PDB file of C-alpha atoms in Angstrom:
ATOM      1  CA  LEU A   1      17.951  37.910  -1.389  1.00 67.00           C
ATOM      2  CA  PRO A   2      15.685  35.836   0.814  1.00 77.00           C
ATOM      3  CA  LEU A   3      13.265  37.557   3.154  1.00 75.00           C
ATOM      4  CA  GLY A   4      15.080  36.032   6.010  1.00 78.00           C
ATOM      5  CA  VAL A   5      18.413  37.290   5.289  1.00 80.00           C
ATOM      6  CA  VAL A   6      17.056  40.690   4.478  1.00 76.00           C
ATOM      7  CA  GLN A   7      15.171  40.750   7.921  1.00 76.00           C
ATOM      8  CA  ARG A   8      18.652  39.874   9.513  1.00 79.00           C
ATOM      9  CA  PHE A   9      20.701  42.277   7.632  1.00 78.00           C
ATOM     10  CA  ASN A  10      18.423  45.177   8.621  1.00 76.00           C
ATOM     11  CA  LYS A  11      18.209  44.175  12.456  1.00 75.00           C
ATOM     12  CA  GLU A  12      22.048  43.767  12.349  1.00 77.00           C
ATOM     13  CA  TYR A  13      22.842  47.399  10.838  1.00 72.00           C
ATOM     14  CA  THR A  14      19.638  49.338  11.584  1.00 74.00           C
ATOM     15  CA  GLY A  15      17.987  47.876  14.662  1.00 73.00           C
ATOM     16  CA  ASP A  16      15.423  45.539  15.640  1.00 72.00           C
ATOM     17  CA  ARG A  17      12.513  47.711  14.430  1.00 69.00           C
ATOM     18  CA  ALA A  18      13.839  47.789  10.733  1.00 64.00           C
ATOM     19  CA  ALA A  19      13.580  44.125  10.649  1.00 65.00           C
ATOM     20  CA  GLU A  20       9.689  44.036  11.480  1.00 70.00           C
ATOM     21  CA  ASN A  21       8.646  46.225   8.923  1.00 70.00           C
ATOM     22  CA  PHE A  22       8.789  46.677   4.933  1.00 66.00           C
ATOM     23  CA  SER A  23      10.283  50.014   3.700  1.00 67.00           C
ATOM     24  CA  SER A  24      10.252  49.105   0.162  1.00 70.00           C
ATOM     25  CA  VAL A  25       9.629  45.899  -2.328  1.00 72.00           C
ATOM     26  CA  VAL A  26      10.920  45.292  -5.818  1.00 76.00           C
ATOM     27  CA  VAL A  27       8.455  42.970  -7.433  1.00 76.00           C
ATOM     28  CA  LYS A  28       8.611  41.402 -10.987  1.00 77.00           C
ATOM     29  CA  ALA A  29       5.083  40.679 -12.265  1.00 75.00           C
ATOM     30  CA  ARG A  30       4.352  37.795 -14.909  1.00 76.00           C
ATOM     31  CA  GLY A  31       2.340  39.866 -16.746  1.00 70.00           C
ATOM     32  CA  ALA A  32       0.042  42.825 -16.761  1.00 64.00           C
ATOM     33  CA  ALA A  33      -2.793  41.017 -15.841  1.00 65.00           C
ATOM     34  CA  SER A  34      -1.381  40.395 -12.425  1.00 73.00           C
ATOM     35  CA  VAL A  35      -0.585  44.058 -11.825  1.00 71.00           C
ATOM     36  CA  SER A  36      -3.675  44.950  -9.923  1.00 71.00           C
ATOM     37  CA  ARG A  37      -3.662  42.058  -7.447  1.00 77.00           C
ATOM     38  CA  ILE A  38       0.137  42.990  -6.825  1.00 77.00           C
ATOM     39  CA  MET A  39      -0.974  46.548  -5.805  1.00 74.00           C
ATOM     40  CA  ASN A  40      -3.984  45.241  -3.728  1.00 76.00           C
ATOM     41  CA  VAL A  41      -1.380  43.072  -1.696  1.00 79.00           C
ATOM     42  CA  GLY A  42       1.196  46.076  -1.486  1.00 75.00           C
ATOM     43  CA  ARG A  43      -1.906  48.320  -0.391  1.00 74.00           C
ATOM     44  CA  GLU A  44      -2.530  46.029   2.565  1.00 76.00           C
ATOM     45  CA  LEU A  45       1.319  46.005   3.561  1.00 72.00           C
ATOM     46  CA  GLU A  46       1.045  50.123   3.148  1.00 71.00           C
ATOM     47  CA  LEU A  47       3.376  50.024   0.688  1.00 72.00           C
ATOM     48  CA  VAL A  48       2.530  52.939  -2.135  1.00 68.00           C
ATOM     49  CA  PRO A  49       3.818  52.598  -5.683  1.00 65.00           C
ATOM     50  CA  ARG A  50       5.874  55.028  -6.868  1.00 62.00           C
ATOM     51  CA  ASP A  51       5.019  54.546 -10.183  1.00 59.00           C
ATOM     52  CA  THR A  52       1.068  54.405 -10.897  1.00 63.00           C
ATOM     53  CA  ARG A  53       1.367  53.995 -14.650  1.00 66.00           C
ATOM     54  CA  ALA A  54       1.566  50.266 -14.575  1.00 62.00           C
ATOM     55  CA  ARG A  55      -1.798  50.166 -12.306  1.00 64.00           C
ATOM     56  CA  ASP A  56      -3.507  52.823 -14.823  1.00 71.00           C
ATOM     57  CA  VAL A  57      -2.791  50.419 -17.614  1.00 71.00           C
ATOM     58  CA  SER A  58      -4.215  47.461 -15.679  1.00 69.00           C
ATOM     59  CA  VAL A  59      -7.114  49.171 -14.913  1.00 75.00           C
ATOM     60  CA  LEU A  60      -7.516  50.115 -18.438  1.00 80.00           C
ATOM     61  CA  ILE A  61      -7.015  46.766 -19.843  1.00 79.00           C
ATOM     62  CA  SER A  62      -9.430  45.324 -17.638  1.00 80.00           C
ATOM     63  CA  GLY A  63     -12.057  47.838 -18.627  1.00 85.00           C
ATOM     64  CA  VAL A  64     -11.647  47.204 -22.154  1.00 88.00           C
ATOM     65  CA  MET A  65     -11.559  43.282 -21.632  1.00 85.00           C
ATOM     66  CA  ALA A  66     -15.036  44.100 -19.867  1.00 89.00           C
ATOM     67  CA  LEU A  67     -16.199  46.002 -22.670  1.00 92.00           C
ATOM     68  CA  LEU A  68     -15.290  43.473 -25.312  1.00 88.00           C
ATOM     69  CA  ALA A  69     -16.904  40.582 -23.552  1.00 88.00           C
ATOM     70  CA  LEU A  70     -20.352  42.504 -23.308  1.00 92.00           C
ATOM     71  CA  VAL A  71     -19.930  43.229 -27.243  1.00 92.00           C
ATOM     72  CA  GLY A  72     -18.980  39.574 -27.578  1.00 83.00           C
ATOM     73  CA  VAL A  73     -22.202  38.270 -25.732  1.00 83.00           C
ATOM     74  CA  ILE A  74     -24.474  40.487 -28.012  1.00 89.00           C
ATOM     75  CA  ILE A  75     -22.852  39.213 -30.867  1.00 85.00           C
ATOM     76  CA  LEU A  76     -23.702  35.381 -29.439  1.00 79.00           C
ATOM     77  CA  ILE A  77     -27.223  36.567 -29.106  1.00 81.00           C
ATOM     78  CA  VAL A  78     -27.276  37.911 -32.723  1.00 85.00           C
ATOM     79  CA  SER A  79     -25.839  35.171 -34.181  1.00 82.00           C
ATOM     80  CA  ALA A  80     -28.230  32.703 -32.570  1.00 79.00           C
ATOM     81  CA  SER A  81     -31.222  34.430 -33.921  1.00 84.00           C
ATOM     82  CA  ASN A  82     -29.636  34.684 -37.029  1.00 86.00           C
ATOM     83  CA  ILE A  83     -28.608  30.849 -37.583  1.00 84.00           C
ATOM     84  CA  ALA A  84     -31.879  29.683 -36.176  1.00 85.00           C
ATOM     85  CA  TYR A  85     -33.659  32.002 -38.791  1.00 88.00           C
ATOM     86  CA  THR A  86     -31.522  30.914 -41.578  1.00 87.00           C
ATOM     87  CA  PHE A  87     -32.009  27.255 -40.960  1.00 85.00           C
ATOM     88  CA  ARG A  88     -36.021  27.709 -40.724  1.00 87.00           C
ATOM     89  CA  VAL A  89     -35.820  28.785 -44.121  1.00 88.00           C
ATOM     90  CA  LEU A  90     -33.917  26.350 -45.223  1.00 85.00           C
ATOM     91  CA  VAL A  91     -36.116  23.682 -44.433  1.00 83.00           C
ATOM     92  CA  SER A  92     -38.889  25.629 -45.811  1.00 83.00           C
ATOM     93  CA  GLU A  93     -37.187  25.930 -48.859  1.00 84.00           C
ATOM     94  CA  ARG A  94     -36.405  22.139 -48.914  1.00 81.00           C
ATOM     95  CA  ARG A  95     -39.434  21.038 -47.514  1.00 82.00           C
ATOM     96  CA  ARG A  96     -40.439  18.961 -50.502  1.00 81.00           C
ATOM     97  CA  GLU A  97     -37.030  17.657 -50.879  1.00 82.00           C
ATOM     98  CA  ILE A  98     -37.225  16.262 -47.318  1.00 82.00           C
ATOM     99  CA  ALA A  99     -40.319  14.800 -47.731  1.00 82.00           C
ATOM    100  CA  LEU A 100     -39.295  12.954 -51.016  1.00 82.00           C
ATOM    101  CA  TYR A 101     -36.197  11.493 -48.652  1.00 82.00           C
ATOM    102  CA  ARG A 102     -39.109  10.451 -46.034  1.00 80.00           C
ATOM    103  CA  ALA A 103     -40.992   9.157 -48.724  1.00 80.00           C
ATOM    104  CA  VAL A 104     -38.363   6.757 -49.993  1.00 81.00           C
ATOM    105  CA  GLY A 105     -37.576   5.618 -46.632  1.00 81.00           C
ATOM    106  CA  ALA A 106     -35.595   8.084 -44.570  1.00 81.00           C
ATOM    107  CA  SER A 107     -36.575   8.588 -40.854  1.00 84.00           C
ATOM    108  CA  ALA A 108     -37.213  11.691 -38.972  1.00 83.00           C
ATOM    109  CA  PHE A 109     -33.828  10.866 -37.223  1.00 86.00           C
ATOM    110  CA  ASP A 110     -31.936  10.629 -40.579  1.00 87.00           C
ATOM    111  CA  MET A 111     -33.286  14.317 -41.377  1.00 85.00           C
ATOM    112  CA  MET A 112     -32.253  15.783 -37.939  1.00 88.00           C
ATOM    113  CA  THR A 113     -29.084  14.405 -38.099  1.00 88.00           C
ATOM    114  CA  TRP A 114     -28.340  15.533 -41.875  1.00 87.00           C
ATOM    115  CA  LEU A 115     -29.522  19.059 -40.626  1.00 87.00           C
ATOM    116  CA  MET A 116     -27.459  18.781 -37.329  1.00 89.00           C
ATOM    117  CA  SER A 117     -24.280  17.874 -39.370  1.00 90.00           C
ATOM    118  CA  LEU A 118     -24.691  20.252 -42.050  1.00 89.00           C
ATOM    119  CA  ALA A 119     -24.735  22.886 -39.322  1.00 88.00           C
ATOM    120  CA  LEU A 120     -21.760  21.515 -37.514  1.00 91.00           C
ATOM    121  CA  VAL A 121     -19.484  21.689 -40.999  1.00 91.00           C
ATOM    122  CA  MET A 122     -21.011  25.333 -41.632  1.00 89.00           C
ATOM    123  CA  GLY A 123     -20.121  26.301 -38.043  1.00 88.00           C
ATOM    124  CA  ALA A 124     -16.565  24.654 -38.253  1.00 91.00           C
ATOM    125  CA  LEU A 125     -16.092  26.467 -41.388  1.00 93.00           C
ATOM    126  CA  GLY A 126     -17.339  29.858 -40.309  1.00 90.00           C
ATOM    127  CA  GLY A 127     -15.197  29.615 -36.859  1.00 90.00           C
ATOM    128  CA  ALA A 128     -11.998  28.976 -39.198  1.00 93.00           C
ATOM    129  CA  ALA A 129     -12.739  31.997 -41.326  1.00 93.00           C
ATOM    130  CA  GLY A 130     -13.419  34.049 -37.963  1.00 90.00           C
ATOM    131  CA  LEU A 131     -10.422  32.643 -36.521  1.00 92.00           C
ATOM    132  CA  GLY A 132      -8.169  33.617 -39.822  1.00 93.00           C
ATOM    133  CA  ILE A 133      -9.597  37.238 -39.867  1.00 94.00           C
ATOM    134  CA  ALA A 134      -9.129  37.618 -36.101  1.00 91.00           C
ATOM    135  CA  TRP A 135      -5.379  36.845 -36.690  1.00 93.00           C
ATOM    136  CA  LEU A 136      -4.969  39.138 -39.543  1.00 94.00           C
ATOM    137  CA  LEU A 137      -6.733  41.901 -37.599  1.00 93.00           C
ATOM    138  CA  SER A 138      -4.312  41.167 -34.646  1.00 91.00           C
ATOM    139  CA  ARG A 139      -1.343  41.493 -36.844  1.00 91.00           C
ATOM    140  CA  GLY A 140      -2.687  44.972 -37.686  1.00 91.00           C
ATOM    141  CA  ALA A 141      -3.170  45.886 -34.420  1.00 89.00           C
ATOM    142  CA  ASN A 142       0.042  44.877 -33.060  1.00 87.00           C
ATOM    143  CA  TYR A 143       1.922  46.635 -35.898  1.00 88.00           C
ATOM    144  CA  LEU A 144      -0.235  49.954 -35.040  1.00 87.00           C
ATOM    145  CA  ALA A 145       0.678  49.374 -31.268  1.00 83.00           C
ATOM    146  CA  SER A 146       4.487  48.865 -31.914  1.00 82.00           C
ATOM    147  CA  THR A 147       4.733  52.223 -34.118  1.00 83.00           C
ATOM    148  CA  ARG A 148       1.714  54.527 -32.803  1.00 82.00           C
ATOM    149  CA  LEU A 149       1.791  53.727 -28.962  1.00 78.00           C
ATOM    150  CA  PRO A 150       4.477  55.277 -26.944  1.00 77.00           C
ATOM    151  CA  ASP A 151       6.540  52.748 -24.537  1.00 75.00           C
ATOM    152  CA  PHE A 152       4.777  52.264 -20.927  1.00 67.00           C
ATOM    153  CA  PRO A 153       5.370  49.666 -18.319  1.00 63.00           C
ATOM    154  CA  PHE A 154       4.707  46.197 -18.951  1.00 66.00           C
ATOM    155  CA  LYS A 155       3.983  46.889 -22.634  1.00 71.00           C
ATOM    156  CA  PRO A 156       3.899  43.381 -24.253  1.00 75.00           C
ATOM    157  CA  ASP A 157       5.419  42.341 -27.671  1.00 78.00           C
ATOM    158  CA  SER A 158       2.248  41.466 -28.849  1.00 81.00           C
ATOM    159  CA  PHE A 159      -1.518  42.543 -27.323  1.00 82.00           C
ATOM    160  CA  PHE A 160      -2.914  39.054 -28.793  1.00 85.00           C
ATOM    161  CA  ALA A 161      -2.007  35.318 -28.076  1.00 84.00           C
ATOM    162  CA  PHE A 162      -3.608  32.300 -30.043  1.00 87.00           C
ATOM    163  CA  PRO A 163      -2.681  29.329 -28.520  1.00 89.00           C
ATOM    164  CA  LEU A 164      -3.620  25.904 -29.777  1.00 91.00           C
ATOM    165  CA  TRP A 165      -6.129  25.360 -27.189  1.00 91.00           C
ATOM    166  CA  LEU A 166      -7.765  28.364 -28.037  1.00 87.00           C
ATOM    167  CA  VAL A 167      -7.943  28.068 -31.816  1.00 90.00           C
ATOM    168  CA  LEU A 168      -9.646  24.291 -31.383  1.00 92.00           C
ATOM    169  CA  GLY A 169     -11.732  25.574 -28.858  1.00 89.00           C
ATOM    170  CA  GLY A 170     -12.913  28.402 -30.927  1.00 87.00           C
ATOM    171  CA  LEU A 171     -13.641  25.750 -33.767  1.00 91.00           C
ATOM    172  CA  VAL A 172     -15.386  23.376 -31.138  1.00 91.00           C
ATOM    173  CA  PHE A 173     -17.479  26.366 -29.592  1.00 86.00           C
ATOM    174  CA  ALA A 174     -18.345  27.936 -33.276  1.00 87.00           C
ATOM    175  CA  SER A 175     -19.440  24.095 -34.257  1.00 89.00           C
ATOM    176  CA  LEU A 176     -21.667  23.637 -31.320  1.00 87.00           C
ATOM    177  CA  PHE A 177     -23.271  27.149 -31.222  1.00 84.00           C
ATOM    178  CA  ALA A 178     -24.490  26.462 -34.928  1.00 86.00           C
ATOM    179  CA  ALA A 179     -25.465  23.208 -33.663  1.00 87.00           C
ATOM    180  CA  MET A 180     -27.759  24.774 -30.927  1.00 85.00           C
ATOM    181  CA  GLY A 181     -29.016  27.484 -33.477  1.00 84.00           C
ATOM    182  CA  ALA A 182     -30.164  24.551 -35.954  1.00 85.00           C
ATOM    183  CA  LEU A 183     -31.682  22.054 -33.322  1.00 86.00           C
ATOM    184  CA  GLY A 184     -35.106  23.842 -33.635  1.00 85.00           C
ATOM    185  CA  PRO A 185     -35.407  23.857 -37.180  1.00 85.00           C
ATOM    186  CA  ALA A 186     -33.833  20.239 -37.358  1.00 85.00           C
ATOM    187  CA  ARG A 187     -36.554  19.007 -35.295  1.00 85.00           C
ATOM    188  CA  ARG A 188     -39.127  20.839 -37.507  1.00 83.00           C
ATOM    189  CA  ALA A 189     -37.342  19.123 -40.475  1.00 80.00           C
ATOM    190  CA  GLY A 190     -37.796  15.418 -38.805  1.00 77.00           C
ATOM    191  CA  LYS A 191     -41.614  16.324 -38.513  1.00 79.00           C
ATOM    192  CA  VAL A 192     -42.326  16.911 -42.106  1.00 75.00           C
ATOM    193  CA  ASP A 193     -45.096  15.046 -43.330  1.00 72.00           C
ATOM    194  CA  PRO A 194     -44.185  13.400 -46.635  1.00 71.00           C
ATOM    195  CA  ALA A 195     -47.865  12.892 -48.069  1.00 69.00           C
ATOM    196  CA  SER A 196     -48.995  16.837 -47.234  1.00 69.00           C
ATOM    197  CA  ALA A 197     -45.688  17.864 -48.926  1.00 61.00           C
ATOM    198  CA  LEU A 198     -45.613  15.891 -52.102  1.00 62.00           C
ATOM    199  CA  ALA A 199     -49.413  16.492 -52.468  1.00 67.00           C
ATOM    200  CA  SER A 200     -48.793  20.363 -52.807  1.00 62.00           C
ATOM    201  CA  LEU A 201     -46.632  19.180 -56.033  1.00 55.00           C
ATOM    202  CA  SER A 202     -49.729  18.834 -57.827  1.00 52.00           C
TER     203      SER A 202
END
């Protein structure tokens, strides 16, 4: 019922004071992520929830998400160092090949473009592999959750979501991150001196 109708009924049947205060509220949340905000609004209205399990689950989910975000940041830092190291080794091992390309007319920009393109392709392939593994693991986690976890308020049918924008964003992010890691080695590849590198062949 609209709030105005409820207030009119309360005033008519229980008095003016009942029309000014809330005695109880029934709220249907769109998702588990909004439960904490609903609890805070109810607390401001001096409404105490009868069942706090939804709030406890929401707090637990928020804590897990914060922990996963921290782990993700650490993984990104380690990945950045590994990408940079891998491409440094690649440039070092193929220094003579790069010098040969430079000797036959390839510019420093051509070498940088080649290495950056390689990084973008490898990043996209790595991102696609990561998304595939994540999807398989999510299916296993959902199965375990449906069979092992007891029912609780706002228990979702799936704990994971893979919308199209997230999949495409993951691929783009992986490619760009690989390119950023290869930027330094790519600039180094562009500065390879053909004369000195080819002279070491003799």
